[in-house]
PDB file of C-alpha atoms in Angstrom:
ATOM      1  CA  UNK A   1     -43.887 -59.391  32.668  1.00 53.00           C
ATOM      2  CA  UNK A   2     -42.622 -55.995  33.053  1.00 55.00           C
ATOM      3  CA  UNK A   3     -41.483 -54.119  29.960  1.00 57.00           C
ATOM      4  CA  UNK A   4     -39.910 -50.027  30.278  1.00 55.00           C
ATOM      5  CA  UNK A   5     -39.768 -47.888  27.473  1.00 57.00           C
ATOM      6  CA  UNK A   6     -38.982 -44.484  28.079  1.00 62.00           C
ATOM      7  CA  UNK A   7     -40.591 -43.260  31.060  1.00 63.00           C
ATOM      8  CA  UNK A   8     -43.463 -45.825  31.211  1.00 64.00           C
ATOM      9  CA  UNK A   9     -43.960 -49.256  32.386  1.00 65.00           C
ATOM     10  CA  UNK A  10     -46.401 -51.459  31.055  1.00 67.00           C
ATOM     11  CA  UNK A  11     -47.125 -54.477  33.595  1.00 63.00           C
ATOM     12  CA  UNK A  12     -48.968 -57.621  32.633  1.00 67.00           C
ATOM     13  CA  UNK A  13     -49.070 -59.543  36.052  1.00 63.00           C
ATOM     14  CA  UNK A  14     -49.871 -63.211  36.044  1.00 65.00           C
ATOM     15  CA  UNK A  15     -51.614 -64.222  39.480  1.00 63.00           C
ATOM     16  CA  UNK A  16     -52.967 -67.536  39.484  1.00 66.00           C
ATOM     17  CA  UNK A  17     -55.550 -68.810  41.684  1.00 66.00           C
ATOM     18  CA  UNK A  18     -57.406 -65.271  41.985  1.00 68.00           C
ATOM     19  CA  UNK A  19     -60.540 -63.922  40.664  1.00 78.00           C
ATOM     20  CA  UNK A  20     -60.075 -61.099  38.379  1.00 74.00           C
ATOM     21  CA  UNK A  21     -61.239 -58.303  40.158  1.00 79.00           C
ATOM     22  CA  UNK A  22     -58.305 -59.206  42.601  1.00 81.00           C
ATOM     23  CA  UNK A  23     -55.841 -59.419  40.370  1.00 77.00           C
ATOM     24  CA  UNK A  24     -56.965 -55.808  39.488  1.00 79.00           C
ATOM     25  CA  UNK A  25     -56.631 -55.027  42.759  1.00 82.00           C
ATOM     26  CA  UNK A  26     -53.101 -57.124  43.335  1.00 82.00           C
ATOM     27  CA  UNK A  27     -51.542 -55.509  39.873  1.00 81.00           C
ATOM     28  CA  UNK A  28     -52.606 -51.659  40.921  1.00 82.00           C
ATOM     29  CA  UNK A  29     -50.816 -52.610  44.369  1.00 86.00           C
ATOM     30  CA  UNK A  30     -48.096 -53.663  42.099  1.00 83.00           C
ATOM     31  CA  UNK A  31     -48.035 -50.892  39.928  1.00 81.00           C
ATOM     32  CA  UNK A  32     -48.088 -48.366  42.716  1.00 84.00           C
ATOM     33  CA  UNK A  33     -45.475 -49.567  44.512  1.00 86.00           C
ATOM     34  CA  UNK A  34     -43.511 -49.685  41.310  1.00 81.00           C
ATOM     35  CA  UNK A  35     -44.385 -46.123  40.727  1.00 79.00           C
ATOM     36  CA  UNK A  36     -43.295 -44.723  43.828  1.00 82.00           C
ATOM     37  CA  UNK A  37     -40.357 -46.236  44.164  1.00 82.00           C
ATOM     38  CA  UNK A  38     -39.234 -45.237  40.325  1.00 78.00           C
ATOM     39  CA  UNK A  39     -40.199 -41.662  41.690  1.00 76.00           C
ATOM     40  CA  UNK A  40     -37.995 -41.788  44.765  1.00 82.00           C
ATOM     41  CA  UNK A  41     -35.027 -43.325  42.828  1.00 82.00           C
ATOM     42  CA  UNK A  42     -35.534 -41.473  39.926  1.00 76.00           C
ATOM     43  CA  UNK A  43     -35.998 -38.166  40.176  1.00 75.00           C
ATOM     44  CA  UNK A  44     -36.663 -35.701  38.565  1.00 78.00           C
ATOM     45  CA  UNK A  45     -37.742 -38.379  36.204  1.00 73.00           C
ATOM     46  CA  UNK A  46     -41.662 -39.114  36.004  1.00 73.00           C
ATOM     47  CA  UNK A  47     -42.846 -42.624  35.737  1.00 77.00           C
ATOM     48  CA  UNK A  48     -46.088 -43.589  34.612  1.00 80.00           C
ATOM     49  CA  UNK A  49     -47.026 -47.579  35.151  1.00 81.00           C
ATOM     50  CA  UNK A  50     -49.775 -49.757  32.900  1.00 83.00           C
ATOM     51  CA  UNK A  51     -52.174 -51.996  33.542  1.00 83.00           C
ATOM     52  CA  UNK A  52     -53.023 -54.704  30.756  1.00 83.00           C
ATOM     53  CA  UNK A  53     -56.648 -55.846  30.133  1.00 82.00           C
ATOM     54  CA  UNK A  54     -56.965 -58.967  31.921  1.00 77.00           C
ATOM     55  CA  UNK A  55     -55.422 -61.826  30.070  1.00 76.00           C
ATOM     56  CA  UNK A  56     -56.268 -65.284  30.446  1.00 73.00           C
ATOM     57  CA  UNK A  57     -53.587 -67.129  29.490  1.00 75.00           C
ATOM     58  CA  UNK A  58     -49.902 -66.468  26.835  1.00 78.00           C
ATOM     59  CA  UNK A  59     -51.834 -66.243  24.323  1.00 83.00           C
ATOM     60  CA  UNK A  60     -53.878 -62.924  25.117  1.00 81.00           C
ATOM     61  CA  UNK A  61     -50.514 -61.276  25.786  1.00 81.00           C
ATOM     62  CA  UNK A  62     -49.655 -58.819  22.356  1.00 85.00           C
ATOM     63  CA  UNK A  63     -53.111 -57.758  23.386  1.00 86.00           C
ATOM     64  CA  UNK A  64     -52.775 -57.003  27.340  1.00 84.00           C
ATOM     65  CA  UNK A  65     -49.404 -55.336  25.883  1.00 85.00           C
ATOM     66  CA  UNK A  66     -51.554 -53.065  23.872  1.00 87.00           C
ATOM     67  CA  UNK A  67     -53.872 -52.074  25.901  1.00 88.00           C
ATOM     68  CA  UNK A  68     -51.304 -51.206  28.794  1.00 87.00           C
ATOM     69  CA  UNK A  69     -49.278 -48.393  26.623  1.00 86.00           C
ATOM     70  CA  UNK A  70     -52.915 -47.041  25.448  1.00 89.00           C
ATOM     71  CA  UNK A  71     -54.200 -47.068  29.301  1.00 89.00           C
ATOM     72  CA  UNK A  72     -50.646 -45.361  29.842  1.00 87.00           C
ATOM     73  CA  UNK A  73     -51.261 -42.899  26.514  1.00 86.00           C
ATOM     74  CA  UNK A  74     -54.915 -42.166  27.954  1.00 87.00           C
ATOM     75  CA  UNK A  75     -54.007 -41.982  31.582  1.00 86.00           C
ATOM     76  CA  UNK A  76     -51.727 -39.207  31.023  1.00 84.00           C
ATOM     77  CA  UNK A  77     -53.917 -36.979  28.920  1.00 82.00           C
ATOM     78  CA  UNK A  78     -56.072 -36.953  31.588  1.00 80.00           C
ATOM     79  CA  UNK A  79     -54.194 -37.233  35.133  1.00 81.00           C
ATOM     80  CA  UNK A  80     -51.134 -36.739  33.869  1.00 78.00           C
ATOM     81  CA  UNK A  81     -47.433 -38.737  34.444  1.00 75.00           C
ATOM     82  CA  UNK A  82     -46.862 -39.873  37.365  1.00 75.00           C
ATOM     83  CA  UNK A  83     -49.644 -42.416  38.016  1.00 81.00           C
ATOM     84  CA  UNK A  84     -50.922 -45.802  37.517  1.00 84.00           C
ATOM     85  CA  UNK A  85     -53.313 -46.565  34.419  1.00 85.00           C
ATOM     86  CA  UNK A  86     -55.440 -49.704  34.417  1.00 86.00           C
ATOM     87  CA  UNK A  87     -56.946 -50.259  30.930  1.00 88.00           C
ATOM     88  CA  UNK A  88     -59.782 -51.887  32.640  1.00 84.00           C
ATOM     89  CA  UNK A  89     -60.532 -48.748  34.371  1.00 85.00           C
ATOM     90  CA  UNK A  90     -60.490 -46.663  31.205  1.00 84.00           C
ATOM     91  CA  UNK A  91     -64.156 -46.740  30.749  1.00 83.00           C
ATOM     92  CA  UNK A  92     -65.263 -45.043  27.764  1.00 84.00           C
ATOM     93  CA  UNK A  93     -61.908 -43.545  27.229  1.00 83.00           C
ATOM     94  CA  UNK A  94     -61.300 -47.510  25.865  1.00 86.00           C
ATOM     95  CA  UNK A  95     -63.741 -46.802  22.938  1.00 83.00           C
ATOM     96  CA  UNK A  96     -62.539 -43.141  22.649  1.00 83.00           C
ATOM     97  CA  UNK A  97     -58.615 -43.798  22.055  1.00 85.00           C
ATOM     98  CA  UNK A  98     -60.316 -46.619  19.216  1.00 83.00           C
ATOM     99  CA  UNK A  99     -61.359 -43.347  17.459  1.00 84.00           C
ATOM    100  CA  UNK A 100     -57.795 -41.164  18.719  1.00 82.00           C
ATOM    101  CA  UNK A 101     -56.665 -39.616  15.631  1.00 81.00           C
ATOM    102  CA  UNK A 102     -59.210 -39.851  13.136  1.00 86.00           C
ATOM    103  CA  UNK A 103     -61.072 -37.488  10.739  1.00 90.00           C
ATOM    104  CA  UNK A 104     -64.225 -38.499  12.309  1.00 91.00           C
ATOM    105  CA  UNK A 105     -62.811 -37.597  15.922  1.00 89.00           C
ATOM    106  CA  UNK A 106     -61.562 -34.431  15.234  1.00 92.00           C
ATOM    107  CA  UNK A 107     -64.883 -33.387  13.185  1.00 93.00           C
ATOM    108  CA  UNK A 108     -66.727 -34.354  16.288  1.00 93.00           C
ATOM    109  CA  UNK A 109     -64.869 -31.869  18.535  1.00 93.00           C
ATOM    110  CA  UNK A 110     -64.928 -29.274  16.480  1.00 94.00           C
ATOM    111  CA  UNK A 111     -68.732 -29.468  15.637  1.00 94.00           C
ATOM    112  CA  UNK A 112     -69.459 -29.477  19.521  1.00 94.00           C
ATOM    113  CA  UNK A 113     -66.315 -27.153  20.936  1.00 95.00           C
ATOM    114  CA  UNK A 114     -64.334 -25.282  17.938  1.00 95.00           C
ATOM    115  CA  UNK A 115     -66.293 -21.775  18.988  1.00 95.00           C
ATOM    116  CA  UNK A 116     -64.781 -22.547  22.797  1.00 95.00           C
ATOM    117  CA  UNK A 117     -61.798 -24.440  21.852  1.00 93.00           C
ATOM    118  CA  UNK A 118     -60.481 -21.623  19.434  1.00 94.00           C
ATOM    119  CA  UNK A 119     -60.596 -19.459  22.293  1.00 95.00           C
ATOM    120  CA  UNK A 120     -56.749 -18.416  23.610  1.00 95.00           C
ATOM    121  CA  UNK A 121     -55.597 -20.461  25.999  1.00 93.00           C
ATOM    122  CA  UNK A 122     -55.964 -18.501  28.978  1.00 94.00           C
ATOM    123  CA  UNK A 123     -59.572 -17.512  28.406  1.00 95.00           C
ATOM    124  CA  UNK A 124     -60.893 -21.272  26.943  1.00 95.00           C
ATOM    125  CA  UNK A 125     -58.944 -23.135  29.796  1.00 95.00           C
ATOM    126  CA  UNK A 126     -61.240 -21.305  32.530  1.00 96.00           C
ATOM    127  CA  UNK A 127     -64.576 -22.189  30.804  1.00 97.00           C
ATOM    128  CA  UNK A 128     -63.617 -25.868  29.896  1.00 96.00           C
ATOM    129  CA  UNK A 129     -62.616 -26.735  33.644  1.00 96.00           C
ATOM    130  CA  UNK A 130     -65.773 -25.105  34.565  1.00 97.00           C
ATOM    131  CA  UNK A 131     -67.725 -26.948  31.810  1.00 97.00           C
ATOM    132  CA  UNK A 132     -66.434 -30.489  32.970  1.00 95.00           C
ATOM    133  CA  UNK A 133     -66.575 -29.960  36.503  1.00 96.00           C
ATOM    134  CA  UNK A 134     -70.309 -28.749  36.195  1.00 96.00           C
ATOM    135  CA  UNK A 135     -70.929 -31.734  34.263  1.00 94.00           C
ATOM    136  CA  UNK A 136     -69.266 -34.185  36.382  1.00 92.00           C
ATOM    137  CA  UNK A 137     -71.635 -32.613  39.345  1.00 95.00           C
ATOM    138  CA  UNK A 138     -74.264 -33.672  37.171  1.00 93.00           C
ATOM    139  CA  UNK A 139     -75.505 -30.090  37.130  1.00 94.00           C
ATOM    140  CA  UNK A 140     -75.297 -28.935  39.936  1.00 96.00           C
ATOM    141  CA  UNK A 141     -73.746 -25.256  40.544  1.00 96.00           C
ATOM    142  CA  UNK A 142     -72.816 -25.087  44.044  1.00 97.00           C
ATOM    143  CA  UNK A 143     -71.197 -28.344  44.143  1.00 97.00           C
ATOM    144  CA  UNK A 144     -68.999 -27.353  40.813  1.00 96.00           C
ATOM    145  CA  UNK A 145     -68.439 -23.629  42.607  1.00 97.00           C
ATOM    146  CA  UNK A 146     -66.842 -25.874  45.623  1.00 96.00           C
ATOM    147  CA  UNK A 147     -64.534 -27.994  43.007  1.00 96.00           C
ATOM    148  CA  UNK A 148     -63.657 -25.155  42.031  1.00 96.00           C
ATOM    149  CA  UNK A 149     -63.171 -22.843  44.459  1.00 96.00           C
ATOM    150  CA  UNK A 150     -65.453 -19.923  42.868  1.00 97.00           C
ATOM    151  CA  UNK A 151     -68.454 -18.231  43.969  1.00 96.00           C
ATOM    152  CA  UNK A 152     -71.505 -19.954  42.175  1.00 96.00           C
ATOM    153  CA  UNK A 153     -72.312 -17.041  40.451  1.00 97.00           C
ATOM    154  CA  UNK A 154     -68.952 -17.278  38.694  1.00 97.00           C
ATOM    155  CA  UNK A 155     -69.879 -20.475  37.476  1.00 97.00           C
ATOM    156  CA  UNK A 156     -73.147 -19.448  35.847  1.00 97.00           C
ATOM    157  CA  UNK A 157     -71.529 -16.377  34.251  1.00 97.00           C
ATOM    158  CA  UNK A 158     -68.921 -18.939  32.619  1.00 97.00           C
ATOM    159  CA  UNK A 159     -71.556 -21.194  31.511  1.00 97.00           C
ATOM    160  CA  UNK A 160     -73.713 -18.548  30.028  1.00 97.00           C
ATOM    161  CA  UNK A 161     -70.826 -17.759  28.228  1.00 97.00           C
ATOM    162  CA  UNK A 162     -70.294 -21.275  26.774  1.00 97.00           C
ATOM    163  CA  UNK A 163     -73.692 -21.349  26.100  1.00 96.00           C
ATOM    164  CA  UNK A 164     -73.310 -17.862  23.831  1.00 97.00           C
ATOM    165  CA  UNK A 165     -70.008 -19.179  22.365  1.00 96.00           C
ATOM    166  CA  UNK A 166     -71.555 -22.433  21.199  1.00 95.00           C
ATOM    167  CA  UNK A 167     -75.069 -21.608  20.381  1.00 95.00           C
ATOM    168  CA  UNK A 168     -76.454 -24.051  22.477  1.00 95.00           C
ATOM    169  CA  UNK A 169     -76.899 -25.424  26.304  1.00 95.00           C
ATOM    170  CA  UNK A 170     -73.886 -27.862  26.636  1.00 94.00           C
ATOM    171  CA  UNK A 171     -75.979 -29.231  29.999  1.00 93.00           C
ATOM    172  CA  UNK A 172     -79.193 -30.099  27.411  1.00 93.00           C
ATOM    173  CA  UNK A 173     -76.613 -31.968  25.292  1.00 92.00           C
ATOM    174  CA  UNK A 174     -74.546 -34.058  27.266  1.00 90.00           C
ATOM    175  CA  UNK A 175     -74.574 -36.738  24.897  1.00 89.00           C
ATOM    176  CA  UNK A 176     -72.214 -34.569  22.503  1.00 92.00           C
ATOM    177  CA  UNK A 177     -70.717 -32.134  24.693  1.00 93.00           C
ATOM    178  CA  UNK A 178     -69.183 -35.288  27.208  1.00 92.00           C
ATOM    179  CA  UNK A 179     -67.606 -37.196  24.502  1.00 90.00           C
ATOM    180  CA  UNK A 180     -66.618 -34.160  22.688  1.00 93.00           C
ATOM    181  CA  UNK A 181     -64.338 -33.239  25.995  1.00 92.00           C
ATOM    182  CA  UNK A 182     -63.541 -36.547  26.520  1.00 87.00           C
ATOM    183  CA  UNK A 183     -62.000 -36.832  22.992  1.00 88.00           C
ATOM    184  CA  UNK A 184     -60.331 -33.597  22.892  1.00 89.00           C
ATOM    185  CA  UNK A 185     -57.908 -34.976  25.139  1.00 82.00           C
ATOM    186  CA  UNK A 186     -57.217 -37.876  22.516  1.00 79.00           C
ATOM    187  CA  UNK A 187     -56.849 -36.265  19.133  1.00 76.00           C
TER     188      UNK A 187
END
């Protein structure tokens, strides 16, 4: 079943026979394919494709449904149009977008990024892409100064000034500062 609205598509293949890591596999093949050839007919237009959750049978569809426009909602907020989403991919962005929009969400940013976040643009975009690219190099400075293409020492002059901004080391509290990025992108 394929279903456009706007510039999306949500897929919800039906492979029989498979396991379901390759019908993963067959419906991001699918949704690829799909994708590229929207883009090459299309343009200018973007296209971005869903992925359901796996369903097992009719059923499960309203479901797979939902979950392909929120793996299409996520997907974009954080790579953008112009790709596939599979909701089963998500991760923790699945239990994130549960919480997209609500008082609880946005207190939770603020508490752990307002000082940053309130920042203008041009000087709080710098230190956030800095910020999640030394935390997904688990730390590590020279492999976060190669991501980004900055001398090392840039990187800990930008995270000393996080650390200033928000009154605490953002690496000694992963726990809140990971989600906290993470849901920015949501609310």
């Amino acid at each position: 079943v394929v279903v456009t609205r706007s510039d999306s598509v949500v897929l919800l293949p039906r492979f029989t026979g498979v396991r379901r890591a390759e019908v993963l596999n067959r419906a991001r093949c699918l949704a690829q394919r799909l994708c590229e050839e929207a883009a090459s007919r299309l343009a200018p237009t973007t296209v971005s494709v869903g992925v359901s959750a796996f369903c097992r049978d009719l059923s499960q569809l309203p479901h797979g449904f939902r979950t392909a426009q929120a793996a299409i909602d996520i997907g974009r907020r954080i790579r953008g149009p112009r790709s596939v989403h599979c909701w089963d991919e998500m991760g923790a962005y699945q239990l994130l977008h549960a919480m997209k929009g609500s008082d609880e969400a946005r207190a939770f940013v603020a508490r752990n990024l307002d000082p940053l976040l309130n920042l203008p643009w041009a000087r709080a975009e710098p230190l956030v892409s800095t910020l999640e690219t030394v935390l997904a190099c688990r730390g590590n400075i020279e492999q976060a100064a190669t991501r980004l293409h900055i001398h090392r020492n840039t990187v800990r002059y930008r995270l000393e000034r996080i650390r200033r901004l928000l009154g605490r080391d953002p690496l000694e509290h992963t726990l809140e500062t990971e989600p906290a990025l993470a849901l920015r992108k949501l609310v």
